[in-house]
mmCIF file of C-alpha atoms in Angstrom:
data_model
loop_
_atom_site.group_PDB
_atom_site.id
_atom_site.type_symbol
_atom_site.label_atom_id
_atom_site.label_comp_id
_atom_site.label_asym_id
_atom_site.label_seq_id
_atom_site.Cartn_x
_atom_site.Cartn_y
_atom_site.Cartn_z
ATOM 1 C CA UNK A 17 0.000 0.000 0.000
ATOM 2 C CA UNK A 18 1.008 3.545 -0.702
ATOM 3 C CA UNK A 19 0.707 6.960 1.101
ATOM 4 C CA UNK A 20 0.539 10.482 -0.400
ATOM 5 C CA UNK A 21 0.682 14.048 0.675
ATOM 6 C CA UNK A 22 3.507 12.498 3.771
ATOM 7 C CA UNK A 23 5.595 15.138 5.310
ATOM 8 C CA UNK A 24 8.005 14.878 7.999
ATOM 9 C CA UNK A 25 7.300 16.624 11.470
ATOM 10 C CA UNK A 26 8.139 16.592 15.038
ATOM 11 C CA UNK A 27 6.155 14.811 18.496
ATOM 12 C CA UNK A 28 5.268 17.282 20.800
ATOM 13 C CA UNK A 29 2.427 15.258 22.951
ATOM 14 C CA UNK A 30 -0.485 13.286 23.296
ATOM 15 C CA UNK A 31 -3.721 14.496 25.373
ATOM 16 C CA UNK A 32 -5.736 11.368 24.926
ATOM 17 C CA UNK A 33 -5.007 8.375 22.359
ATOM 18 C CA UNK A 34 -6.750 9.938 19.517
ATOM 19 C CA UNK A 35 -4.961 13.386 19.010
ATOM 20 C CA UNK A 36 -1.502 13.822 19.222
ATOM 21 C CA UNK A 37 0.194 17.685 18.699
ATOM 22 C CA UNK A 38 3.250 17.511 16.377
ATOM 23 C CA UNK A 39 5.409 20.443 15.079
ATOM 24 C CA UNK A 40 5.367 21.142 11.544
ATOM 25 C CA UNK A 41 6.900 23.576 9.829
ATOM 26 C CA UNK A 42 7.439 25.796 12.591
ATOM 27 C CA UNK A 43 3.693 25.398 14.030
ATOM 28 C CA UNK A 44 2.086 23.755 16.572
ATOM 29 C CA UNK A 45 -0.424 21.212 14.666
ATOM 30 C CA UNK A 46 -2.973 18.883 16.079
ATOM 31 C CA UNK A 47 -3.250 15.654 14.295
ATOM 32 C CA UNK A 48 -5.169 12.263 14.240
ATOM 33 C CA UNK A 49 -3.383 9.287 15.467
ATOM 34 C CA UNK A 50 -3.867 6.090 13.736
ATOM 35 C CA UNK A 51 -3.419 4.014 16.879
ATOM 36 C CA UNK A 52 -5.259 3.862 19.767
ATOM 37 C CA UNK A 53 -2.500 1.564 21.259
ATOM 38 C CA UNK A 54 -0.220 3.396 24.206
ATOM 39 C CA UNK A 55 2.309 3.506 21.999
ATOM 40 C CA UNK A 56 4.278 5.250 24.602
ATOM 41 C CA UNK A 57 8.073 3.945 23.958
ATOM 42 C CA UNK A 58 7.260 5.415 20.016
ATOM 43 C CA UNK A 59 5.450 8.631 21.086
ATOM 44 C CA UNK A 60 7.961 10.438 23.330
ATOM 45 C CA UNK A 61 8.677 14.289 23.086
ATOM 46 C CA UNK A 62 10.928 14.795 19.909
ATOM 47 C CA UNK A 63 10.505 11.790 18.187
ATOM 48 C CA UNK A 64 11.043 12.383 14.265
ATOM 49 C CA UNK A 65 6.804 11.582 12.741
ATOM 50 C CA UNK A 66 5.379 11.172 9.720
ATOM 51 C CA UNK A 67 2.082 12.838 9.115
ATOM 52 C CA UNK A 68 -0.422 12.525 5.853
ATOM 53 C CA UNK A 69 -2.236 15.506 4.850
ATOM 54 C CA UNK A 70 -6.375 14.335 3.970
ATOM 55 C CA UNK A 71 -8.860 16.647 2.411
ATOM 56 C CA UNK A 72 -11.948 15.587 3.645
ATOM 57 C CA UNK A 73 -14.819 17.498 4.879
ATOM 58 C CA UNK A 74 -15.878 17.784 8.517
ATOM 59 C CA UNK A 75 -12.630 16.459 9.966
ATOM 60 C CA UNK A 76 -11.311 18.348 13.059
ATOM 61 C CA UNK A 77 -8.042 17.994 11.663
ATOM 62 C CA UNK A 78 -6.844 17.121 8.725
ATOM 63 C CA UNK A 79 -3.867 15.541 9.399
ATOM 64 C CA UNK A 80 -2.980 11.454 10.027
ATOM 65 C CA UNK A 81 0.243 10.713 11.962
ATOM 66 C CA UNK A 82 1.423 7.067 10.073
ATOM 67 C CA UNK A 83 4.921 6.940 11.308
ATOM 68 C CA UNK A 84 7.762 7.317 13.955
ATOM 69 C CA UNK A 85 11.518 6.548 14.135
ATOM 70 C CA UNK A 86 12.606 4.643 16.841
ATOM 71 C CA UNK A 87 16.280 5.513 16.326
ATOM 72 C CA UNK A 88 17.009 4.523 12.566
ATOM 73 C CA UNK A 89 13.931 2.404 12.691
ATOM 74 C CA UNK A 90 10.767 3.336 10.705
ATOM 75 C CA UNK A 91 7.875 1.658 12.320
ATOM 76 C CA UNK A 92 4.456 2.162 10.276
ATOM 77 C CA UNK A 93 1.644 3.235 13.168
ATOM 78 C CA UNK A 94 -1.285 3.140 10.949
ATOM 79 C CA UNK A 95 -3.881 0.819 12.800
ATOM 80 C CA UNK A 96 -5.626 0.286 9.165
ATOM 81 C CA UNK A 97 -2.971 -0.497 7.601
ATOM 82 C CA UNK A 98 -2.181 -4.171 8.649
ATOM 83 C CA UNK A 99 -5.621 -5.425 7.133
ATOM 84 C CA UNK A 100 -4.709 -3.740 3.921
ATOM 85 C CA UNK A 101 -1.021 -5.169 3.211
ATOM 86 C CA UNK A 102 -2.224 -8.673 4.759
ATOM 87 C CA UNK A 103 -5.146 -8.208 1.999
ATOM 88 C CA UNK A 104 -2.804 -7.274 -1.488
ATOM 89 C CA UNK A 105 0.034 -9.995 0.062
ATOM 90 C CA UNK A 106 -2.910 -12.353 0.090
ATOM 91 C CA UNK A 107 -4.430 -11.430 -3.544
ATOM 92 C CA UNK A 108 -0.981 -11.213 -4.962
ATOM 93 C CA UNK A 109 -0.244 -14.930 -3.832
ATOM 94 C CA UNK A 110 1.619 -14.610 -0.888
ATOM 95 C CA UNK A 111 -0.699 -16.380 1.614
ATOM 96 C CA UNK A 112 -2.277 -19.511 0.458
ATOM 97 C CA UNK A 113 -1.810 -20.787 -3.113
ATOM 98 C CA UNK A 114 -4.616 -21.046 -5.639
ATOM 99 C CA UNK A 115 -7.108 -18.353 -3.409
ATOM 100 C CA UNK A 116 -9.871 -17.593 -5.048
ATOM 101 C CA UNK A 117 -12.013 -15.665 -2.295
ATOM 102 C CA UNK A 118 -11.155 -13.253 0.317
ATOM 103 C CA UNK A 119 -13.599 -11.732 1.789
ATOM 104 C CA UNK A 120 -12.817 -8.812 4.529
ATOM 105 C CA UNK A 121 -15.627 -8.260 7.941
ATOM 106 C CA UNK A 122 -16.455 -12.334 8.062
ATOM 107 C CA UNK A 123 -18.891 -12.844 10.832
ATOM 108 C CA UNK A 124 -19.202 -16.740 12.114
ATOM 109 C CA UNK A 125 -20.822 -17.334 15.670
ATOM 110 C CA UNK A 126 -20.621 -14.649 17.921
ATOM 111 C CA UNK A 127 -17.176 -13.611 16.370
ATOM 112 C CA UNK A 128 -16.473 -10.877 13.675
ATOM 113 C CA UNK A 129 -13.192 -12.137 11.979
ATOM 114 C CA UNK A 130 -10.975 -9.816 9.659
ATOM 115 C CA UNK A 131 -11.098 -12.307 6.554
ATOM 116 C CA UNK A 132 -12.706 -15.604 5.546
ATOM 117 C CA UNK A 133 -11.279 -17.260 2.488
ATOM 118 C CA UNK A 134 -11.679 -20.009 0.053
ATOM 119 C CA UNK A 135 -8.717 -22.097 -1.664
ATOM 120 C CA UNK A 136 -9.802 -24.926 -3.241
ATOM 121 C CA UNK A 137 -11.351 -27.119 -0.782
ATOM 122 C CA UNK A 138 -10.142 -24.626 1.915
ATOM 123 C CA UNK A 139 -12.202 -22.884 4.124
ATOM 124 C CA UNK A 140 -10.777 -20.784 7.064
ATOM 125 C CA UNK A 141 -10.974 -17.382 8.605
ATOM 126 C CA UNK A 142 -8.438 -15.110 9.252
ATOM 127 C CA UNK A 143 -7.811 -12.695 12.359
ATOM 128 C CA UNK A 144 -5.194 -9.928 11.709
ATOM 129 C CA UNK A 145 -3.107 -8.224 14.604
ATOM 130 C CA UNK A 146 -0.881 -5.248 13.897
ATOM 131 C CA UNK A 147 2.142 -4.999 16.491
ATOM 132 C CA UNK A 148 4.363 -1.441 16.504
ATOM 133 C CA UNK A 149 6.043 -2.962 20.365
ATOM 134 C CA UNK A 150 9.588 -3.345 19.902
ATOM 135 C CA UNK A 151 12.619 -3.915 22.373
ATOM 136 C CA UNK A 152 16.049 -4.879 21.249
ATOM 137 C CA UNK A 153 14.621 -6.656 17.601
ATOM 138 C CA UNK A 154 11.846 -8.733 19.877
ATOM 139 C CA UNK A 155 8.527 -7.596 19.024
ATOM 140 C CA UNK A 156 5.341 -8.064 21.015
ATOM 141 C CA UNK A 157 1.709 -8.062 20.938
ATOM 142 C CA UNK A 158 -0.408 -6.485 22.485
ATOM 143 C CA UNK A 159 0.873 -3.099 24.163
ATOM 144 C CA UNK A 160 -2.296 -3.206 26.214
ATOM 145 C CA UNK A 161 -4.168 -5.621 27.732
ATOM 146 C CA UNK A 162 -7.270 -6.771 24.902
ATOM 147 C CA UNK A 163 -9.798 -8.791 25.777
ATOM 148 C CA UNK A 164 -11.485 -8.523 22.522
ATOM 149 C CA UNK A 165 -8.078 -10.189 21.156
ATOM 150 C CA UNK A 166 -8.568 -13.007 23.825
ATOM 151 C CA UNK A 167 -12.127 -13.184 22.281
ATOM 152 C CA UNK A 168 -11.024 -13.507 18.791
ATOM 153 C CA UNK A 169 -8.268 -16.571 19.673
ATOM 154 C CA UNK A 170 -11.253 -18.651 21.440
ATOM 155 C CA UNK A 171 -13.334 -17.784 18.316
ATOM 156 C CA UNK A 172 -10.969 -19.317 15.927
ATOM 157 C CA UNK A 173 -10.409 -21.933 17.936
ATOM 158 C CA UNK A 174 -14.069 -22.730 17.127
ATOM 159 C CA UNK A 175 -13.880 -21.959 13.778
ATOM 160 C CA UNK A 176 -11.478 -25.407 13.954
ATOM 161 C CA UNK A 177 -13.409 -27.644 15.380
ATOM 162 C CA UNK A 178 -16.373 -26.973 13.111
ATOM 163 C CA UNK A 179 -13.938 -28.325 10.344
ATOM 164 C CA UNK A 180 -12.765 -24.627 9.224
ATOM 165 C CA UNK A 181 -9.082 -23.843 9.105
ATOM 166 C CA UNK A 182 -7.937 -20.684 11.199
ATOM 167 C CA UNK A 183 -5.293 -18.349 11.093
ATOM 168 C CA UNK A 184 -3.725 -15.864 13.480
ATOM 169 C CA UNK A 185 -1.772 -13.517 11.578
ATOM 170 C CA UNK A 186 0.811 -10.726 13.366
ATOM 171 C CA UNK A 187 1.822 -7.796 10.895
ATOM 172 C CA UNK A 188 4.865 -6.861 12.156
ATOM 173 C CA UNK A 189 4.661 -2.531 11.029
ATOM 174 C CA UNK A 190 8.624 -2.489 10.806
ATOM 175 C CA UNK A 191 11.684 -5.019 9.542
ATOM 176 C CA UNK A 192 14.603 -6.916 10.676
ATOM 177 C CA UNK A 193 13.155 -7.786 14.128
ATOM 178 C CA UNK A 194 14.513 -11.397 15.279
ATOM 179 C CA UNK A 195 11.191 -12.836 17.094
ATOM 180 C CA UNK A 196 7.777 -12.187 17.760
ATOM 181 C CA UNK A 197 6.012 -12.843 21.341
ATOM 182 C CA UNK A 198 2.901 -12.375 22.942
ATOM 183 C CA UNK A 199 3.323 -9.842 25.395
ATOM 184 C CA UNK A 200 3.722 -11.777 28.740
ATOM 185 C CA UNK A 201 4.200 -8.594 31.488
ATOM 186 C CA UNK A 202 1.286 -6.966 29.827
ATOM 187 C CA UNK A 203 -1.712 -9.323 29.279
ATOM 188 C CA UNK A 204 -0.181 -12.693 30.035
ATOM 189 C CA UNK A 205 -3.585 -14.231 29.449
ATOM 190 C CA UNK A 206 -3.442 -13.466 25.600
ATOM 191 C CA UNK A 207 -0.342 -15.451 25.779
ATOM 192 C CA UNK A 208 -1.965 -18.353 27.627
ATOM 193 C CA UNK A 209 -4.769 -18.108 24.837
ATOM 194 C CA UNK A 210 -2.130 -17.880 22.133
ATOM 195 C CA UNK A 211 -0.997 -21.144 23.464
ATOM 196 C CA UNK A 212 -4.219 -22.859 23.822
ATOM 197 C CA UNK A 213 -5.140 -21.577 20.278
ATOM 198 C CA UNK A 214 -2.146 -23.063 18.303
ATOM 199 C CA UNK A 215 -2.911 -26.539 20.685
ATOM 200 C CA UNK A 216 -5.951 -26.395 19.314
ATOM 201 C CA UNK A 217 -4.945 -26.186 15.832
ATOM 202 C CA UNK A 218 -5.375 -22.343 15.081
ATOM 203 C CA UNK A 219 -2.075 -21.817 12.987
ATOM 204 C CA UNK A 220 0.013 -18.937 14.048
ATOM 205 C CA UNK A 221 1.821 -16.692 11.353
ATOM 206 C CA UNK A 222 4.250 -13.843 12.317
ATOM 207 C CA UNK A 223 5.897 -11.453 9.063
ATOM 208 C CA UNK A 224 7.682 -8.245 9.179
ATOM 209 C CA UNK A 225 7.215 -5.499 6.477
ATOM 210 C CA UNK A 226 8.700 -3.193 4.642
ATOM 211 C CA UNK A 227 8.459 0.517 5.568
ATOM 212 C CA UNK A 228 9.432 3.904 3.470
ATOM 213 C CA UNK A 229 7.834 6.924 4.247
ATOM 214 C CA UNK A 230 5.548 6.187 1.769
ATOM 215 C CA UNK A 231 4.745 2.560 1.698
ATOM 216 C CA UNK A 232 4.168 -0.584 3.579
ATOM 217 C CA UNK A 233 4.459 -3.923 2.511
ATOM 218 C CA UNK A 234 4.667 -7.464 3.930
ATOM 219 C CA UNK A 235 7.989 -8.897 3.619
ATOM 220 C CA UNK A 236 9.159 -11.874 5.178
ATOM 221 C CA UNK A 237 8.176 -14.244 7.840
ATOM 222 C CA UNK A 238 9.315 -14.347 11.918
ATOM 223 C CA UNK A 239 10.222 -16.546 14.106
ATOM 224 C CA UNK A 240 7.296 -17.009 16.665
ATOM 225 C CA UNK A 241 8.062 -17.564 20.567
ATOM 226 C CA UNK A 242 5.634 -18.422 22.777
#
């Protein structure tokens, strides 16, 4: 996926976990994060942002921040954007070979799933999870505790036993990380459901993307440790 209209601008702070004020061009401008995560070790005073400019009507603001360095890395903050890349890797071939249906907001059960999808005989659904939590090249998911994630796992764990194939899929908004891994000191009972999910056959997929200033795309896959 591509971005247009991107500048470059500076983090000032963050009043609640929908605006953030960033410096740009020598003013004071109040922009729309794309995260409601804490994103605290990426949003600290000074940190080097990317914003995208959108003309649209009736928006209190119409600027998106997308990006941060952490140091020299470039970590993607979109919250959109996982489902997106996951979506054109998919259609392009990357995910499953011979796919001939994905379809995005499946609802099965008391669950709404991110994709389900058809290849050949294959049935399955698909849950997505973007992770921006990094600490020396480990990554980690999530940066706050989410019970709706824990809901999801226990969801595609029925999706298996009702003879559907399931997926849990981690879109890793940065590259060369080493491993992914739930995050234990945060919400250790995602990781216990993490666990119980892959027992019970939900199949666990980790990959890292590309990120310019201006584009995201999946990349390769990573290591998983649970």
């Amino acid at each position: 996926m591509t971005y247009s209209n991107i500048s470059g601008a500076v983090f000032v702070d963050r009043p609640n976990r929908f605006i953030a004020h960033v410096e740009l061009d020598g003013h004071l401008q109040v922009c729309h994060v794309k995260n409601t995560g804490r994103c605290r070790e990426l949003l600290v005073p000074g940190a080097r942002v990317l914003v995208q400019r959108i003309d649209k009507p009736g928006r209190k603001t119409d600027l998106d921040l997308i990006g941060v360095w952490k140091g020299q890395r470039l970590i993607n903050m979109d919250a959109a954007a996982p489902n997106r890349v996951f979506a054109e890797w998919a259609l392009a071939g990357g995910f499953l070979p011979g796919l001939t249906l994905l379809k995005a907001e499946a609802v099965h059960g008391d669950s709404r799933f991110d994709f389900y999808l058809e290849a050949g005989p294959r049935r399955g659904f698909v849950e997505v999870k973007g992770v921006t939590l990094e600490e020396d090249g480990v990554v980690r998911f999530p940066d706050a505790p989410t019970e709706r994630g824990v809901k999801h796992l226990r969801g595609l764990e029925r999706c298996v036993q009702e003879g559907y194939q399931a997926w849990a899929v981690f879109v890793i908004q940065m590259e060369g990380v080493r491993h992914f891994s739930p995050n234990w000191a945060t919400h250790p009972q995602f990781g216990q459901a993490l666990i119980q999910a892959q027992s019970a056959g939900v199949r666990l997929l980790a990959m890292d993307c590309h990120v310019t200033e201006t584009s995201l795309a999946i990349r390769a896959q990573v290591p998983i440790k649970l």
